[in-house]
């Protein structure tokens, strides 16, 4: 441990990945500082005030937090637990009819409305997806190897090959076949019911800048299932509670936090990281600097093109990271007498996706900078899902809405109003009477997310997930091992492998790499 520096490592960003990385480093007895521009920890989980109610800045559900890191970091000792561990879903058609389903189980009793054939196909199809997602899960948890390289790299390749081999010949062939087509074609082969197909396609595209007919949409579905085999959960106290537990886990291991501290640049001397400079000119020193903001911002703004090779800069500039998901919060008054709410129990996740073509058309609109008239919507009422310790009679409904273009044509405030109105209408269709309970709303466009989290494009994954930005190529080949070409600078956020969502895996993988490296001097 060096005393020449203020800290052994500085983590830029107190999002969940930054904190996971910091906690693992501190567990290995490193002196760690986490700096964040915001006034509270959590990044997308950060609590913000919405008309007197505390709500997470962006993320609304846990689709796949890595449970091994919950154990490693003893998060339960820091107050973390689940209010609900397996939330069921309902998908709605245009006429308000719905199909209940869960990606986490084979129960066909709830699949009322689909044909007998579809119901018969579902368990086999789902189990196959879960088997295939096991391969992806294995890849996701590993730090990407280098092509060639040492025996550790060779072991990683061997382990992946063995896992594939264990599928057996015909399943391996099917894995490679469906991976090469798209989720639209896969679902067309399997099922008849258009709304049921759209429900599964929605899982593949949520958070991604792609539609069911796009390449890579099978990969993104398998990624989604890889985290928790289709279970969708909500922590007790809401998503922000995970941020608080991570902060407590970090602090118990000696991590220092400095909030309201925007990092202006990474200080580099002699081609080596020496620390960070804050916006107010303060310099804090450390031989290792780890950034959880997106790779493009890290390389081009915080490190600077002057310190990087021209070819590398060009590749980083071309990372695709334009977001397409908006979040809309609705504050609802006392829900008593809300018939639709009590009929559904409102303890479900409601998806509006009449058919796959509707999703595709919504995507097409966004490609040309337009707000889609009939977007894909995921609506939940977190205060109904987790009613623990609630005194307020007010309720929160949150909607994730796609596709909302990062670059809009026309007036942005008009676009905001249109999006709000379209989403309100869809919520009303799913829950008749919804509109009359709204007392306030908040719209977060990709540009607002970019502004609020400091990541270029406001993308869910900080960089799109596609085969050319995945695993050893994520976000670009030269950054796939979490390390920048300048000594002592690392990435640990959603922009690196395996990508975004609240999983914590990029943060942990980065910490493992950093601890194994000689550059934590
Ligand atoms: C609208 C929307 C909804 C989403 N909903 C869900 C969901 O329900 N479930 C789910 O699993 N995933 C969801 N996601 C994705 C998920 O939120 C992200 O993938 C995840 O937050 C990435 O975590 P992170 O720690 O890597 O980065 P972030 O959460 O983005 O945190 C980065 C942190 O770095 C800080 N920072 C950036 N630049 C600087 C700087 N220069 N100086 C100091 N600090 C800086 C920021 O303030 C921020 O706190 C959603 C994403 C979006 C856009």
Coordinates of C-alpha atoms and ligand atoms in Angstrom, one line a residue:
X1 CA 0.0 0.0 0.0
X2 CA 1.5 3.3 -1.1
X3 CA 1.4 6.5 1.0
X4 CA 2.5 8.7 -1.9
X5 CA -1.1 8.7 -3.1
X6 CA -4.3 9.8 -1.3
X7 CA -5.9 6.5 -2.2
X8 CA -5.0 3.2 -3.8
X9 CA -7.9 3.5 -6.2
X10 CA -10.5 6.1 -7.2
X11 CA -13.8 5.0 -8.6
X12 CA -15.6 7.6 -10.8
X13 CA -19.4 7.1 -10.3
X14 CA -21.4 5.7 -7.3
X15 CA -23.8 3.8 -9.5
X16 CA -24.3 0.2 -8.5
X17 CA -21.3 -1.0 -10.6
X18 CA -19.0 1.6 -9.2
X19 CA -19.9 0.6 -5.7
X20 CA -19.7 -3.1 -6.4
X21 CA -16.2 -2.6 -7.8
X22 CA -15.2 -0.4 -4.8
X23 CA -16.5 -3.0 -2.3
X24 CA -14.5 -5.8 -3.9
X25 CA -11.4 -3.7 -3.9
X26 CA -11.9 -2.6 -0.3
X27 CA -12.5 -6.3 0.6
X28 CA -9.0 -6.9 -0.7
X29 CA -7.8 -4.1 1.7
X30 CA -7.4 -1.3 -0.9
X31 CA -8.0 2.3 0.1
X32 CA -10.8 3.3 -2.1
X33 CA -12.5 6.6 -2.8
X34 CA -15.8 6.8 -4.8
X35 CA -16.6 10.2 -6.3
X36 CA -19.9 11.1 -7.9
X37 CA -21.4 14.2 -9.4
X38 CA -24.8 13.5 -7.9
X39 CA -25.9 14.3 -4.3
X40 CA -26.8 10.7 -3.6
X41 CA -25.4 7.2 -4.5
X42 CA -27.0 4.7 -6.8
X43 CA -26.7 6.1 -10.4
X44 CA -29.9 4.9 -12.0
X45 CA -31.0 3.7 -8.6
X46 CA -30.4 7.1 -7.0
X47 CA -33.4 8.3 -5.0
X48 CA -35.0 11.5 -6.2
X49 CA -37.9 13.5 -4.9
X50 CA -41.1 13.3 -6.9
X51 CA -43.8 15.4 -5.4
X52 CA -42.8 14.2 -1.9
X53 CA -42.3 10.6 -2.9
X54 CA -38.8 9.1 -3.1
X55 CA -38.4 7.3 -6.4
X56 CA -35.4 5.8 -8.2
X57 CA -34.0 8.0 -10.9
X58 CA -34.5 5.5 -13.7
X59 CA -34.3 1.7 -12.9
X60 CA -37.6 0.2 -11.7
X61 CA -37.2 -3.6 -11.4
X62 CA -34.5 -6.1 -10.7
X63 CA -34.2 -8.3 -13.8
X64 CA -31.0 -10.1 -12.8
X65 CA -28.9 -8.8 -9.9
X66 CA -26.1 -11.3 -9.5
X67 CA -27.0 -13.2 -6.4
X68 CA -23.4 -14.4 -5.7
X69 CA -22.3 -10.8 -5.2
X70 CA -25.2 -10.3 -2.8
X71 CA -23.6 -13.1 -0.7
X72 CA -20.0 -12.0 -1.3
X73 CA -20.7 -8.4 -0.1
X74 CA -23.1 -9.7 2.6
X75 CA -25.8 -7.2 1.5
X76 CA -28.4 -8.8 3.7
X77 CA -26.3 -7.6 6.7
X78 CA -26.6 -4.1 5.2
X79 CA -30.4 -4.2 5.1
X80 CA -30.9 -5.7 1.6
X81 CA -33.8 -8.1 1.1
X82 CA -36.6 -8.6 -1.5
X83 CA -40.2 -7.5 -1.2
X84 CA -41.1 -9.7 -4.2
X85 CA -38.9 -12.2 -5.9
X86 CA -40.9 -13.4 -8.8
X87 CA -43.3 -10.8 -10.3
X88 CA -45.8 -12.2 -12.8
X89 CA -46.5 -10.3 -16.1
X90 CA -49.6 -9.6 -18.1
X91 CA -49.5 -8.6 -21.8
X92 CA -52.3 -6.5 -23.2
X93 CA -53.8 -6.4 -26.6
X94 CA -55.4 -3.4 -28.3
X95 CA -58.9 -4.4 -27.1
X96 CA -57.8 -4.5 -23.5
X97 CA -57.8 -8.3 -23.3
X98 CA -54.7 -9.8 -21.6
X99 CA -52.6 -12.9 -21.2
X100 CA -50.9 -13.6 -17.9
X101 CA -47.5 -15.2 -18.1
X102 CA -44.2 -15.5 -16.4
X103 CA -40.8 -16.1 -18.1
X104 CA -39.7 -17.8 -14.9
X105 CA -42.0 -20.8 -14.9
X106 CA -43.8 -23.3 -17.2
X107 CA -47.2 -22.9 -15.6
X108 CA -49.6 -22.9 -18.5
X109 CA -52.7 -22.5 -16.3
X110 CA -52.2 -18.7 -16.4
X111 CA -51.9 -18.7 -20.2
X112 CA -55.6 -18.3 -20.7
X113 CA -56.3 -16.9 -24.1
X114 CA -53.6 -18.7 -26.0
X115 CA -54.4 -21.8 -28.1
X116 CA -53.9 -25.3 -26.8
X117 CA -50.9 -25.7 -29.2
X118 CA -49.3 -22.5 -27.9
X119 CA -49.8 -23.7 -24.3
X120 CA -48.3 -27.1 -25.1
X121 CA -45.3 -25.5 -26.8
X122 CA -44.5 -23.1 -24.0
X123 CA -42.8 -25.3 -21.4
X124 CA -40.5 -26.9 -23.9
X125 CA -39.7 -23.6 -25.6
X126 CA -39.1 -21.8 -22.3
X127 CA -36.9 -24.6 -20.9
X128 CA -34.8 -24.5 -24.1
X129 CA -34.3 -20.8 -23.7
X130 CA -33.3 -21.2 -20.1
X131 CA -30.8 -23.9 -21.2
X132 CA -29.3 -21.7 -23.8
X133 CA -29.3 -18.7 -21.5
X134 CA -27.1 -20.9 -19.2
X135 CA -24.3 -20.7 -21.9
X136 CA -24.8 -16.9 -22.1
X137 CA -24.8 -16.6 -18.3
X138 CA -21.5 -18.5 -18.1
X139 CA -20.0 -16.1 -20.7
X140 CA -21.6 -13.1 -18.9
X141 CA -19.9 -13.9 -15.6
X142 CA -16.5 -14.4 -17.1
X143 CA -14.1 -11.7 -17.8
X144 CA -13.5 -11.8 -21.6
X145 CA -10.4 -13.6 -22.6
X146 CA -7.9 -12.3 -25.2
X147 CA -7.6 -14.0 -28.5
X148 CA -4.5 -16.1 -28.1
X149 CA -2.9 -15.1 -24.9
X150 CA -2.0 -17.1 -21.8
X151 CA -3.2 -20.4 -20.3
X152 CA -6.0 -18.5 -18.3
X153 CA -7.4 -17.4 -21.6
X154 CA -7.2 -20.9 -23.0
X155 CA -9.0 -22.2 -19.9
X156 CA -11.9 -19.7 -20.5
X157 CA -12.3 -20.8 -24.1
X158 CA -12.2 -24.5 -23.0
X159 CA -14.9 -23.9 -20.4
X160 CA -17.2 -22.2 -22.8
X161 CA -16.6 -24.9 -25.4
X162 CA -17.4 -27.7 -22.9
X163 CA -20.6 -26.0 -21.8
X164 CA -21.7 -25.8 -25.4
X165 CA -20.7 -29.5 -25.9
X166 CA -22.8 -30.5 -23.0
X167 CA -25.9 -29.3 -24.8
X168 CA -25.6 -32.3 -27.1
X169 CA -25.4 -32.3 -30.8
X170 CA -29.0 -31.3 -31.8
X171 CA -29.4 -28.7 -29.1
X172 CA -26.0 -27.2 -30.0
X173 CA -27.1 -27.0 -33.6
X174 CA -30.4 -25.3 -32.6
X175 CA -28.5 -22.8 -30.3
X176 CA -26.3 -21.8 -33.3
X177 CA -29.3 -21.7 -35.6
X178 CA -31.6 -19.5 -33.6
X179 CA -28.6 -17.3 -32.6
X180 CA -28.2 -16.5 -36.3
X181 CA -31.8 -15.5 -36.9
X182 CA -34.0 -13.1 -35.0
X183 CA -36.6 -13.4 -32.3
X184 CA -39.4 -12.5 -34.7
X185 CA -38.6 -15.6 -36.9
X186 CA -38.0 -17.8 -33.8
X187 CA -41.4 -16.9 -32.3
X188 CA -43.2 -17.2 -35.7
X189 CA -42.0 -20.8 -35.8
X190 CA -43.2 -21.6 -32.4
X191 CA -46.5 -19.9 -31.5
X192 CA -49.7 -18.6 -33.1
X193 CA -51.0 -16.0 -30.7
X194 CA -49.8 -12.6 -31.8
X195 CA -50.0 -11.0 -28.4
X196 CA -48.2 -13.8 -26.6
X197 CA -45.4 -13.7 -29.3
X198 CA -45.2 -9.9 -28.7
X199 CA -44.8 -10.5 -24.9
X200 CA -41.7 -12.7 -25.4
X201 CA -40.3 -10.3 -28.1
X202 CA -40.8 -7.4 -25.6
X203 CA -38.4 -9.2 -23.2
X204 CA -35.8 -9.4 -26.0
X205 CA -36.0 -5.7 -26.9
X206 CA -36.6 -3.8 -23.6
X207 CA -33.6 -1.5 -23.1
X208 CA -32.2 -2.2 -26.5
X209 CA -32.1 -0.2 -29.7
X210 CA -33.5 -3.0 -31.8
X211 CA -36.9 -4.5 -32.7
X212 CA -38.0 -8.2 -33.1
X213 CA -36.8 -8.4 -36.7
X214 CA -33.4 -7.0 -35.9
X215 CA -30.3 -9.1 -35.8
X216 CA -29.1 -10.0 -32.2
X217 CA -32.6 -10.0 -30.8
X218 CA -32.2 -13.7 -29.7
X219 CA -28.9 -12.8 -28.0
X220 CA -30.6 -10.0 -26.0
X221 CA -33.4 -12.3 -24.9
X222 CA -30.9 -14.9 -23.7
X223 CA -29.0 -12.1 -21.9
X224 CA -32.2 -11.1 -20.2
X225 CA -32.9 -14.6 -19.0
X226 CA -29.2 -15.3 -18.1
X227 CA -29.4 -13.0 -15.0
X228 CA -32.2 -14.8 -13.0
X229 CA -33.8 -17.3 -15.3
X230 CA -36.7 -15.0 -16.0
X231 CA -37.4 -14.0 -12.5
X232 CA -38.2 -10.3 -12.0
X233 CA -37.9 -8.9 -8.5
X234 CA -38.3 -5.8 -6.4
X235 CA -36.1 -5.1 -3.3
X236 CA -37.9 -4.2 -0.1
X237 CA -38.0 -0.4 0.0
X238 CA -37.7 -0.2 -3.8
X239 CA -34.7 -0.2 -6.1
X240 CA -33.0 2.7 -4.3
X241 CA -32.6 0.4 -1.3
X242 CA -30.1 -1.6 -3.2
X243 CA -28.0 1.5 -3.6
X244 CA -28.2 2.2 0.1
X245 CA -27.1 -1.4 1.0
X246 CA -24.2 -1.2 -1.4
X247 CA -23.1 2.1 0.1
X248 CA -23.3 0.6 3.6
X249 CA -21.3 -2.5 2.4
X250 CA -18.6 -0.2 0.9
X251 CA -18.4 2.0 4.0
X252 CA -18.1 -1.0 6.4
X253 CA -15.0 -2.0 4.4
X254 CA -13.6 1.5 4.7
X255 CA -14.6 3.0 1.3
X256 CA -14.8 6.8 1.3
X257 CA -17.6 8.6 -0.7
X258 CA -17.4 12.1 -2.0
X259 CA -20.7 13.3 -3.5
X260 CA -21.5 16.5 -5.5
X261 CA -18.0 16.0 -7.0
X262 CA -17.9 16.1 -10.8
X263 CA -14.7 14.6 -12.2
X264 CA -13.4 16.9 -14.9
X265 CA -10.5 14.7 -16.0
X266 CA -8.2 11.9 -15.1
X267 CA -4.8 13.2 -14.2
X268 CA -2.2 11.5 -16.4
X269 CA 1.5 11.9 -16.1
X270 CA 4.1 10.0 -18.1
X271 CA 1.4 7.9 -19.7
X272 CA 0.2 6.7 -16.3
X273 CA -2.9 7.6 -14.2
X274 CA -2.1 9.7 -11.2
X275 CA -5.6 10.6 -9.9
X276 CA -8.5 12.8 -10.9
X277 CA -9.2 16.5 -11.1
X278 CA -12.6 17.6 -9.9
X279 CA -14.7 20.4 -11.4
X280 CA -13.6 22.8 -8.6
X281 CA -9.9 22.2 -9.4
X282 CA -9.3 19.8 -6.5
X283 CA -6.8 17.1 -7.4
X284 CA -7.0 13.7 -5.6
X285 CA -4.3 11.2 -6.3
X286 CA -4.3 7.5 -6.8
X287 CA -2.4 5.2 -9.1
X288 CA -5.6 3.5 -10.3
X289 CA -8.6 5.2 -11.6
X290 CA -11.7 3.3 -12.5
X291 CA -14.6 4.8 -14.4
X292 CA -18.2 3.6 -14.3
X293 CA -19.5 6.1 -16.7
X294 CA -19.8 5.1 -20.4
X295 CA -16.7 4.2 -22.3
X296 CA -17.0 7.0 -24.8
X297 CA -17.2 9.7 -22.1
X298 CA -14.4 8.1 -20.2
X299 CA -12.0 7.9 -23.1
X300 CA -12.9 11.1 -25.0
X301 CA -13.8 13.5 -22.1
X302 CA -12.1 12.2 -19.0
X303 CA -8.9 10.8 -20.4
X304 CA -8.8 12.8 -23.7
X305 CA -7.9 11.9 -27.2
X306 CA -4.4 13.4 -26.7
X307 CA -3.5 10.4 -24.6
X308 CA -4.9 7.9 -27.0
X309 CA -4.1 6.4 -30.4
X310 CA -6.0 7.9 -33.4
X311 CA -7.4 4.5 -34.5
X312 CA -8.6 3.7 -31.0
X313 CA -10.2 7.1 -30.7
X314 CA -12.1 6.5 -34.0
X315 CA -13.4 3.2 -32.8
X316 CA -14.5 4.7 -29.5
X317 CA -16.3 7.6 -31.3
X318 CA -18.3 4.9 -33.2
X319 CA -19.6 3.0 -30.2
X320 CA -23.3 3.0 -30.6
X321 CA -24.9 4.4 -27.4
X322 CA -28.0 6.3 -28.3
X323 CA -30.7 5.5 -25.8
X324 CA -34.3 4.6 -26.8
X325 CA -36.0 4.0 -23.5
X326 CA -37.9 6.7 -21.6
X327 CA -39.2 6.5 -18.0
X328 CA -42.5 8.1 -17.0
X329 CA -43.6 8.3 -13.4
X330 CA -47.2 8.9 -12.4
X331 CA -48.3 9.9 -8.9
X332 CA -51.7 8.4 -8.2
X333 CA -54.1 9.4 -5.5
X334 CA -55.8 7.1 -3.1
X335 CA -56.6 4.0 -5.2
X336 CA -59.7 2.8 -3.2
X337 CA -62.6 2.3 -5.6
X338 CA -60.2 1.7 -8.5
X339 CA -62.0 -1.3 -9.9
X340 CA -59.4 -2.3 -12.5
X341 CA -56.7 -2.0 -9.9
X342 CA -58.3 -4.4 -7.5
X343 CA -59.3 -6.8 -10.3
X344 CA -55.6 -7.3 -11.2
X345 CA -54.3 -6.8 -7.7
X346 CA -51.7 -4.5 -9.3
X347 CA -49.0 -6.8 -8.1
X348 CA -48.1 -7.6 -11.7
X349 CA -46.0 -6.1 -14.4
X350 CA -48.2 -4.9 -17.3
X351 CA -46.9 -4.9 -20.8
X352 CA -48.6 -3.2 -23.7
X353 CA -47.6 -5.1 -26.9
X354 CA -50.5 -6.2 -29.1
X355 CA -48.3 -7.9 -31.7
X356 CA -44.7 -7.9 -32.9
X357 CA -45.5 -5.7 -35.9
X358 CA -46.7 -2.9 -33.5
X359 CA -43.3 -3.1 -31.7
X360 CA -41.6 -3.0 -35.0
X361 CA -43.5 0.0 -36.2
X362 CA -42.8 1.8 -32.9
X363 CA -39.1 1.2 -33.5
X364 CA -39.4 2.4 -37.1
X365 CA -40.8 5.7 -35.9
X366 CA -37.9 6.3 -33.6
X367 CA -35.4 5.6 -36.3
X368 CA -36.6 8.7 -38.0
X369 CA -36.7 10.8 -34.8
X370 CA -40.4 10.5 -34.2
X371 CA -42.2 9.6 -31.0
X372 CA -44.2 6.4 -31.6
X373 CA -47.9 6.6 -31.6
X374 CA -48.3 3.2 -30.1
X375 CA -45.2 2.5 -28.1
X376 CA -44.1 -0.6 -26.2
X377 CA -44.9 0.0 -22.5
X378 CA -43.9 -1.8 -19.3
X379 CA -46.0 -0.4 -16.4
X380 CA -45.6 -1.3 -12.7
X381 CA -46.9 0.1 -9.4
X382 CA -43.9 -0.3 -7.1
X383 CA -45.9 1.0 -4.1
X384 CA -48.4 -1.8 -4.6
X385 CA -45.7 -4.5 -5.2
X386 CA -44.0 -3.4 -2.0
X387 CA -46.5 -2.1 0.4
X388 CA -44.2 -2.5 3.4
X389 CA -43.8 0.4 5.8
X390 CA -46.1 2.7 3.8
X391 CA -47.9 5.5 5.5
X392 CA -48.7 7.6 2.4
X393 CA -51.9 6.9 0.6
X394 CA -50.4 8.1 -2.6
X395 CA -49.1 5.5 -5.1
X396 CA -46.5 5.5 -7.8
X397 CA -46.9 4.0 -11.2
X398 CA -43.8 3.9 -13.4
X399 CA -43.7 3.2 -17.1
X400 CA -40.7 2.3 -19.3
X401 CA -41.6 3.3 -22.8
X402 CA -40.0 2.4 -26.1
X403 CA -39.0 3.6 -28.6
X404 CA -38.1 7.2 -27.8
X405 CA -35.5 8.6 -30.1
X406 CA -32.3 10.2 -28.6
X407 CA -32.3 12.6 -31.5
X408 CA -35.9 14.0 -32.1
X409 CA -37.2 15.9 -34.9
X410 CA -39.2 18.9 -34.0
X411 CA -39.8 20.6 -30.6
X412 CA -38.7 18.5 -27.7
X413 CA -41.4 19.8 -25.3
X414 CA -44.1 18.9 -27.8
X415 CA -42.5 15.4 -28.1
X416 CA -42.5 15.1 -24.3
X417 CA -46.2 16.0 -24.2
X418 CA -47.0 13.5 -27.0
X419 CA -45.1 10.7 -25.3
X420 CA -46.9 11.4 -22.0
X421 CA -50.3 11.5 -23.6
X422 CA -49.7 8.3 -25.6
X423 CA -48.4 6.5 -22.5
X424 CA -51.4 7.7 -20.4
X425 CA -53.8 6.4 -23.0
X426 CA -52.1 3.0 -23.0
X427 CA -52.1 2.9 -19.2
X428 CA -55.8 3.7 -19.3
X429 CA -56.5 0.9 -21.8
X430 CA -54.7 -1.6 -19.5
X431 CA -56.3 -0.2 -16.3
X432 CA -59.6 1.6 -17.1
X433 CA -59.9 4.5 -14.7
X434 CA -56.1 5.0 -14.4
X435 CA -56.1 8.6 -15.9
X436 CA -58.6 9.9 -13.3
X437 CA -56.2 8.9 -10.5
X438 CA -53.1 10.8 -11.8
X439 CA -52.1 13.8 -9.8
X440 CA -48.6 14.4 -11.2
X441 CA -46.2 13.0 -13.8
X442 CA -42.6 13.1 -14.7
X443 CA -41.1 12.3 -18.1
X444 CA -37.5 11.3 -18.5
X445 CA -36.3 11.2 -22.1
X446 CA -32.9 9.6 -23.2
X447 CA -31.5 13.2 -23.2
X448 CA -32.6 13.7 -19.6
X449 CA -31.0 10.4 -18.7
X450 CA -27.8 11.5 -20.4
X451 CA -27.8 14.7 -18.4
X452 CA -28.8 13.0 -15.1
X453 CA -26.3 10.2 -15.2
X454 CA -23.5 11.8 -17.3
X455 CA -23.5 9.0 -19.9
X456 CA -23.4 9.8 -23.6
X457 CA -26.7 8.9 -25.3
X458 CA -28.6 7.9 -22.1
X459 CA -28.5 4.3 -23.2
X460 CA -29.7 1.5 -20.8
X461 CA -26.5 -0.4 -21.4
X462 CA -24.2 2.7 -21.9
X463 CA -23.3 1.0 -25.2
X464 CA -25.7 -1.1 -27.3
X465 CA -25.5 -4.9 -26.9
X466 CA -24.9 -6.4 -30.3
X467 CA -22.5 -9.1 -31.5
X468 CA -20.0 -6.5 -32.6
X469 CA -20.1 -4.9 -29.1
X470 CA -20.3 -8.1 -27.0
X471 CA -17.9 -10.2 -24.9
X472 CA -14.4 -9.8 -26.3
X473 CA -15.5 -7.0 -28.5
X474 CA -17.3 -5.0 -25.8
X475 CA -17.4 -2.0 -26.1
X476 CA -14.4 -2.2 -28.6
X477 CA -11.8 -4.9 -28.7
X478 CA -9.1 -2.9 -27.1
X479 CA -11.2 -2.2 -24.0
X480 CA -12.7 -5.7 -23.5
X481 CA -10.5 -6.5 -20.5
X482 CA -11.8 -3.5 -18.7
X483 CA -8.5 -1.7 -19.1
X484 CA -7.7 1.4 -21.1
X485 CA -4.5 1.7 -23.1
X486 CA -3.2 4.2 -20.5
X487 CA -1.7 2.5 -17.5
X488 CA -3.8 2.5 -14.4
X489 CA -7.1 3.5 -16.0
X490 CA -10.0 1.0 -16.0
X491 CA -13.7 0.7 -16.8
X492 CA -16.3 -0.9 -14.5
X493 CA -19.7 0.3 -15.7
X494 CA -22.5 -1.0 -17.9
X495 CA -20.6 -0.2 -21.1
X496 CA -18.2 -3.1 -20.5
X497 CA -18.9 -6.8 -20.5
X498 CA -21.5 -8.1 -19.9
X499 CA -23.5 -4.9 -20.2
X500 CA -26.1 -3.0 -18.4
X501 CA -29.1 -3.7 -16.2
X502 CA -28.7 -3.9 -12.4
X503 CA -26.5 -7.0 -12.3
X504 CA -23.3 -5.7 -10.7
X505 CA -21.3 -8.1 -12.9
X506 CA -19.2 -5.5 -14.8
X507 CA -18.2 -3.9 -11.5
X508 CA -17.2 -7.3 -10.0
X509 CA -15.4 -8.5 -13.1
X510 CA -13.5 -5.3 -13.3
X511 CA -12.4 -5.5 -9.7
X512 CA -11.2 -9.1 -10.2
X513 CA -9.1 -8.0 -13.2
X514 CA -7.7 -5.0 -11.4
X515 CA -6.7 -7.0 -8.3
X516 CA -5.0 -9.5 -10.6
X517 CA -3.1 -6.8 -12.4
X518 CA 0.2 -5.4 -11.5
X519 CA -0.9 -1.8 -12.0
X520 CA -2.7 -1.5 -8.6
X521 CA 0.6 -0.1 -7.4
Ligands
LIG1 C1 -35.0 4.7 -18.4 C2 -34.2 3.5 -17.9 C3 -34.7 2.6 -17.1 C4 -34.0 1.5 -16.7 N1 -34.7 0.5 -15.9 C5 -34.0 -0.5 -15.5 C6 -34.6 -1.5 -14.7 O1 -35.8 -1.4 -14.3 N2 -33.9 -2.6 -14.3 C7 -32.6 -2.8 -14.7 O2 -32.0 -3.8 -14.3 N3 -32.0 -1.9 -15.4 C8 -32.6 -0.7 -15.8 N4 -32.0 0.2 -16.6 C9 -30.5 0.0 -16.9 C10 -29.7 0.4 -15.7 O3 -30.2 1.5 -15.0 C11 -28.2 0.6 -16.1 O4 -27.7 -0.4 -16.9 C12 -27.4 0.7 -14.8 O5 -27.8 1.8 -14.1 C13 -25.9 0.9 -15.1 O6 -25.2 1.0 -13.9 P1 -23.8 1.7 -13.7 O7 -23.5 1.6 -12.3 O8 -22.9 1.0 -14.7 O9 -24.0 3.2 -14.2 P2 -25.0 4.3 -13.7 O10 -26.1 3.8 -13.0 O11 -25.2 5.1 -15.0 O12 -24.1 5.2 -12.8 C14 -23.0 6.0 -13.2 C15 -22.7 7.0 -12.1 O13 -21.6 7.8 -12.5 C16 -21.7 9.1 -12.2 N5 -20.9 9.9 -13.1 C17 -20.9 10.0 -14.4 N6 -20.0 10.8 -14.9 C18 -19.3 11.3 -13.8 C19 -18.3 12.3 -13.6 N7 -17.6 12.9 -14.6 N8 -17.9 12.6 -12.4 C20 -18.5 12.0 -11.3 N9 -19.5 11.1 -11.4 C21 -19.9 10.8 -12.6 C22 -23.2 9.4 -12.4 O14 -23.7 10.5 -11.6 C23 -23.8 8.0 -11.9 O15 -24.1 8.1 -10.5 C24 -32.7 1.3 -17.0 C25 -32.0 2.3 -17.8 C26 -32.8 3.4 -18.3 C27 -32.1 4.4 -19.2

